[in-house]
Amino acid sequence: MDKQRTHFGYQEVPTEEKASRVADVFHSVAARYDVMNDLMSFGIHRVWKRLTLERAGVRPGQRVLDIAGGTGDLTLKLAERVGENGRVVLADINASMLKVGRDKLLDKGVGGNVEYVQANAECLPFPDNSFDCITIAFGLRNVTDKDAALRSMTRVLKPGGRLLILEFSKPESQVLSKIYDEYSFRLLPKIGELVANDAASYRYLAESIRMHPDQETLKGMMENAGLERVEYQNMTGGIVALHRGIKL
């Protein structure tokens, strides 16, 4: 594809427009995002995130960056694990999502060890070698230049640091893939219309999943960004995959 154009779901749009279009989607869905997550995944997203936390191996006193952290599900648990001497930065490009996340965490009593930063994953505003661990859950597929984002994340990781990417991926069986397509394109926009009064945004989210690199392609992209010992684990039949790489 021409570098001046990129995908927005199944549409082809000017590259410089994608970020603002994605922003419009998440401004629209921010207030109902948590409710929709539970409905869309039947609550299974909590299991996926729990496994991500276990694989992150975060310890007290460490510095962690949660990119596209949205409403703060991972940040909340990461903050508990790093303790009062550690630090978690919840970063999101979208101000509406960041506000929802900050309000939710403050309501839950999360305080001094969490920082909130509006940031673009492609050009993170942090010094080299800043973080022991970086997580990004269901955010990479919305990034315009994924290779630039992976390089940026690798740059701000400390040597020995870990990047974990939790993202929708490619189902392992054709039968599951067909069922998943029916659900995504027929049922999901209807749920979005009923709950969030926004069918179009949820149609985009379904399309963006299909345009995201498959498991092996993403593994290769992480290696090209400079990460080592990259591996992935399929969950729920490959509907979701957890990739993990280390900066040596």
CSV table of C-alpha atoms in Angstrom, one decimal:
chain,number,residue,atom,x,y,z
A,1,MET,CA,0.0,0.0,0.0
A,2,ASP,CA,1.1,3.6,-0.7
A,3,LYS,CA,2.8,5.0,2.4
A,4,GLN,CA,0.5,8.0,2.2
A,5,ARG,CA,-2.5,5.7,2.8
A,6,THR,CA,-3.3,3.2,5.5
A,7,HIS,CA,-6.2,1.0,6.7
A,8,PHE,CA,-9.0,2.2,8.9
A,9,GLY,CA,-10.9,-1.0,9.4
A,10,TYR,CA,-11.6,-2.1,5.8
A,11,GLN,CA,-11.4,1.4,4.5
A,12,GLU,CA,-8.3,2.9,2.9
A,13,VAL,CA,-7.7,6.4,4.3
A,14,PRO,CA,-4.9,9.0,4.2
A,15,THR,CA,-2.2,8.0,6.8
A,16,GLU,CA,-2.5,11.4,8.6
A,17,GLU,CA,-6.2,10.9,9.1
A,18,LYS,CA,-6.1,7.5,10.9
A,19,ALA,CA,-5.2,8.7,14.3
A,20,SER,CA,-8.0,11.3,14.4
A,21,ARG,CA,-10.5,8.7,13.2
A,22,VAL,CA,-9.4,6.2,15.8
A,23,ALA,CA,-9.6,9.0,18.4
A,24,ASP,CA,-13.3,9.6,17.3
A,25,VAL,CA,-14.1,6.0,17.9
A,26,PHE,CA,-12.7,5.9,21.4
A,27,HIS,CA,-14.1,9.3,22.4
A,28,SER,CA,-17.5,7.8,21.4
A,29,VAL,CA,-17.1,4.5,23.3
A,30,ALA,CA,-15.1,5.6,26.4
A,31,ALA,CA,-18.0,6.0,28.8
A,32,ARG,CA,-19.4,2.5,28.1
A,33,TYR,CA,-16.0,0.8,27.3
A,34,ASP,CA,-15.9,-1.5,30.4
A,35,VAL,CA,-19.5,-2.6,30.1
A,36,MET,CA,-19.0,-3.4,26.4
A,37,ASN,CA,-15.8,-5.3,27.1
A,38,ASP,CA,-17.6,-7.6,29.5
A,39,LEU,CA,-20.5,-8.1,27.1
A,40,MET,CA,-18.4,-8.6,24.0
A,41,SER,CA,-16.1,-11.2,25.5
A,42,PHE,CA,-18.6,-12.7,28.0
A,43,GLY,CA,-16.2,-11.6,30.7
A,44,ILE,CA,-13.3,-13.7,29.3
A,45,HIS,CA,-11.1,-10.5,28.8
A,46,ARG,CA,-10.5,-10.7,32.5
A,47,VAL,CA,-8.9,-14.1,32.2
A,48,TRP,CA,-6.8,-12.9,29.2
A,49,LYS,CA,-5.5,-10.0,31.3
A,50,ARG,CA,-4.8,-12.1,34.3
A,51,LEU,CA,-2.5,-14.3,32.3
A,52,THR,CA,-0.8,-11.2,30.9
A,53,LEU,CA,-0.1,-10.1,34.4
A,54,GLU,CA,1.3,-13.5,35.4
A,55,ARG,CA,3.6,-13.5,32.3
A,56,ALA,CA,4.7,-9.9,33.0
A,57,GLY,CA,6.5,-11.1,36.1
A,58,VAL,CA,6.4,-7.6,37.6
A,59,ARG,CA,8.0,-7.2,41.0
A,60,PRO,CA,7.9,-4.6,43.8
A,61,GLY,CA,9.8,-1.4,43.1
A,62,GLN,CA,9.8,-1.8,39.3
A,63,ARG,CA,8.8,0.8,36.7
A,64,VAL,CA,6.0,-0.3,34.3
A,65,LEU,CA,4.4,1.4,31.3
A,66,ASP,CA,0.9,0.4,30.3
A,67,ILE,CA,0.4,1.7,26.8
A,68,ALA,CA,-3.2,2.2,25.4
A,69,GLY,CA,-4.1,1.5,29.0
A,70,GLY,CA,-7.5,3.0,28.5
A,71,THR,CA,-9.8,2.4,31.5
A,72,GLY,CA,-7.0,1.1,33.7
A,73,ASP,CA,-7.7,-2.6,34.2
A,74,LEU,CA,-4.1,-3.7,33.8
A,75,THR,CA,-2.7,-0.6,35.5
A,76,LEU,CA,-4.8,-1.3,38.6
A,77,LYS,CA,-3.2,-4.8,39.0
A,78,LEU,CA,0.2,-3.6,38.0
A,79,ALA,CA,0.1,-0.9,40.6
A,80,GLU,CA,-0.6,-3.4,43.3
A,81,ARG,CA,2.4,-5.5,42.2
A,82,VAL,CA,5.0,-2.8,42.0
A,83,GLY,CA,3.9,-1.4,45.4
A,84,GLU,CA,4.5,2.0,46.8
A,85,ASN,CA,8.2,2.1,45.8
A,86,GLY,CA,7.4,1.2,42.2
A,87,ARG,CA,5.8,3.2,39.4
A,88,VAL,CA,3.2,2.5,36.8
A,89,VAL,CA,2.6,5.0,33.9
A,90,LEU,CA,-0.9,4.7,32.3
A,91,ALA,CA,-0.5,6.1,28.8
A,92,ASP,CA,-3.2,6.5,26.2
A,93,ILE,CA,-3.4,8.7,23.1
A,94,ASN,CA,-7.0,9.3,23.7
A,95,ALA,CA,-7.9,12.0,26.4
A,96,SER,CA,-11.4,10.6,26.9
A,97,MET,CA,-10.1,7.1,27.7
A,98,LEU,CA,-7.4,8.5,29.9
A,99,LYS,CA,-10.0,10.5,31.9
A,100,VAL,CA,-12.2,7.4,32.4
A,101,GLY,CA,-9.2,5.4,33.5
A,102,ARG,CA,-7.9,8.1,35.9
A,103,ASP,CA,-11.4,8.5,37.5
A,104,LYS,CA,-11.9,4.8,37.9
A,105,LEU,CA,-8.5,4.2,39.5
A,106,LEU,CA,-9.0,7.2,41.9
A,107,ASP,CA,-12.4,5.8,42.8
A,108,LYS,CA,-10.6,2.5,43.7
A,109,GLY,CA,-8.1,4.3,45.9
A,110,VAL,CA,-5.1,4.0,43.5
A,111,GLY,CA,-2.9,6.9,44.1
A,112,GLY,CA,0.7,7.8,44.5
A,113,ASN,CA,2.4,5.2,42.4
A,114,VAL,CA,0.4,5.8,39.1
A,115,GLU,CA,1.1,8.5,36.6
A,116,TYR,CA,-1.2,9.4,33.7
A,117,VAL,CA,0.3,10.5,30.3
A,118,GLN,CA,-1.3,11.2,27.0
A,119,ALA,CA,1.1,9.8,24.5
A,120,ASN,CA,1.4,8.3,21.0
A,121,ALA,CA,2.9,4.8,21.0
A,122,GLU,CA,4.9,5.6,17.9
A,123,CYS,CA,6.9,8.3,19.6
A,124,LEU,CA,6.8,7.7,23.4
A,125,PRO,CA,7.9,10.7,25.4
A,126,PHE,CA,10.2,8.8,27.8
A,127,PRO,CA,14.0,8.5,27.9
A,128,ASP,CA,15.8,5.4,26.7
A,129,ASN,CA,15.9,2.4,29.1
A,130,SER,CA,13.2,3.7,31.4
A,131,PHE,CA,10.9,0.7,32.1
A,132,ASP,CA,11.3,-2.8,33.4
A,133,CYS,CA,8.1,-3.9,31.7
A,134,ILE,CA,5.7,-2.6,29.0
A,135,THR,CA,2.2,-3.9,28.5
A,136,ILE,CA,-0.2,-3.0,25.6
A,137,ALA,CA,-3.6,-4.7,25.7
A,138,PHE,CA,-5.9,-4.4,22.7
A,139,GLY,CA,-4.2,-1.3,21.5
A,140,LEU,CA,-1.6,-2.1,18.9
A,141,ARG,CA,-4.1,-2.8,16.1
A,142,ASN,CA,-5.2,0.8,16.3
A,143,VAL,CA,-1.7,2.2,15.9
A,144,THR,CA,-1.0,3.7,12.4
A,145,ASP,CA,2.6,2.7,12.2
A,146,LYS,CA,3.0,-0.5,14.2
A,147,ASP,CA,6.7,-0.9,13.4
A,148,ALA,CA,7.5,2.6,14.7
A,149,ALA,CA,5.5,1.8,17.8
A,150,LEU,CA,7.4,-1.4,18.4
A,151,ARG,CA,10.7,0.3,18.0
A,152,SER,CA,9.6,3.1,20.3
A,153,MET,CA,8.6,0.6,23.0
A,154,THR,CA,11.9,-1.3,22.6
A,155,ARG,CA,13.8,1.9,23.0
A,156,VAL,CA,12.2,2.8,26.4
A,157,LEU,CA,12.6,-0.7,27.8
A,158,LYS,CA,15.6,-1.3,30.1
A,159,PRO,CA,18.0,-4.1,29.1
A,160,GLY,CA,16.3,-7.3,30.4
A,161,GLY,CA,12.9,-5.6,30.2
A,162,ARG,CA,9.8,-7.3,28.8
A,163,LEU,CA,7.2,-6.2,26.3
A,164,LEU,CA,3.9,-8.0,26.4
A,165,ILE,CA,1.3,-7.5,23.7
A,166,LEU,CA,-2.2,-8.8,24.3
A,167,GLU,CA,-4.2,-8.5,21.1
A,168,PHE,CA,-7.0,-10.1,19.0
A,169,SER,CA,-5.4,-12.5,16.5
A,170,LYS,CA,-6.3,-15.2,14.0
A,171,PRO,CA,-8.4,-18.2,15.1
A,172,GLU,CA,-6.7,-21.6,14.8
A,173,SER,CA,-9.6,-23.4,13.1
A,174,GLN,CA,-11.8,-22.5,10.1
A,175,VAL,CA,-14.9,-23.5,12.0
A,176,LEU,CA,-14.1,-21.2,14.9
A,177,SER,CA,-13.1,-18.5,12.4
A,178,LYS,CA,-16.5,-18.7,10.7
A,179,ILE,CA,-18.4,-18.5,14.0
A,180,TYR,CA,-16.2,-15.6,15.1
A,181,ASP,CA,-16.9,-13.7,11.9
A,182,GLU,CA,-20.7,-14.2,12.3
A,183,TYR,CA,-20.5,-12.9,15.9
A,184,SER,CA,-18.2,-10.0,15.0
A,185,PHE,CA,-20.0,-8.6,12.0
A,186,ARG,CA,-23.7,-9.5,12.8
A,187,LEU,CA,-24.0,-9.4,16.6
A,188,LEU,CA,-21.3,-7.0,17.8
A,189,PRO,CA,-22.5,-3.9,16.0
A,190,LYS,CA,-26.0,-4.6,17.3
A,191,ILE,CA,-24.7,-4.8,20.9
A,192,GLY,CA,-22.8,-1.6,20.3
A,193,GLU,CA,-26.0,0.1,19.1
A,194,LEU,CA,-28.0,-1.1,22.0
A,195,VAL,CA,-25.5,-0.4,24.8
A,196,ALA,CA,-23.4,2.4,23.5
A,197,ASN,CA,-25.7,3.8,20.9
A,198,ASP,CA,-22.9,3.4,18.4
A,199,ALA,CA,-22.9,0.6,15.9
A,200,ALA,CA,-20.3,2.1,13.5
A,201,SER,CA,-17.5,2.2,16.1
A,202,TYR,CA,-18.0,-1.4,16.9
A,203,ARG,CA,-18.1,-2.3,13.2
A,204,TYR,CA,-14.7,-0.6,12.9
A,205,LEU,CA,-13.3,-2.5,15.9
A,206,ALA,CA,-14.4,-5.8,14.3
A,207,GLU,CA,-12.7,-4.8,11.0
A,208,SER,CA,-9.5,-3.6,12.7
A,209,ILE,CA,-9.1,-7.0,14.3
A,210,ARG,CA,-9.2,-8.6,10.8
A,211,MET,CA,-6.6,-6.2,9.5
A,212,HIS,CA,-4.2,-6.9,12.3
A,213,PRO,CA,-1.1,-9.0,11.6
A,214,ASP,CA,-1.4,-12.7,12.5
A,215,GLN,CA,0.6,-14.4,15.3
A,216,GLU,CA,3.7,-15.2,13.3
A,217,THR,CA,3.8,-11.9,11.4
A,218,LEU,CA,3.6,-9.9,14.7
A,219,LYS,CA,6.4,-12.2,16.2
A,220,GLY,CA,8.6,-11.2,13.2
A,221,MET,CA,7.8,-7.5,13.6
A,222,MET,CA,8.8,-7.7,17.3
A,223,GLU,CA,12.1,-9.4,16.4
A,224,ASN,CA,12.7,-6.7,13.7
A,225,ALA,CA,12.2,-4.0,16.3
A,226,GLY,CA,15.1,-5.5,18.3
A,227,LEU,CA,13.4,-7.8,20.8
A,228,GLU,CA,14.8,-11.3,21.6
A,229,ARG,CA,13.3,-14.6,22.7
A,230,VAL,CA,9.9,-13.6,21.2
A,231,GLU,CA,7.2,-16.1,21.8
A,232,TYR,CA,3.4,-16.1,21.8
A,233,GLN,CA,0.6,-18.0,23.4
A,234,ASN,CA,-2.8,-18.5,21.8
A,235,MET,CA,-5.9,-18.1,24.0
A,236,THR,CA,-9.5,-19.0,23.3
A,237,GLY,CA,-8.5,-20.9,20.1
A,238,GLY,CA,-6.3,-18.1,18.8
A,239,ILE,CA,-9.0,-15.4,18.9
A,240,VAL,CA,-6.5,-13.7,21.2
A,241,ALA,CA,-2.8,-14.1,21.5
A,242,LEU,CA,-0.3,-12.9,24.0
A,243,HIS,CA,3.2,-12.1,22.6
A,244,ARG,CA,6.2,-11.6,24.8
A,245,GLY,CA,9.7,-10.3,23.9
A,246,ILE,CA,12.7,-9.3,25.9
A,247,LYS,CA,15.2,-6.5,25.3
A,248,LEU,CA,18.7,-7.9,25.8
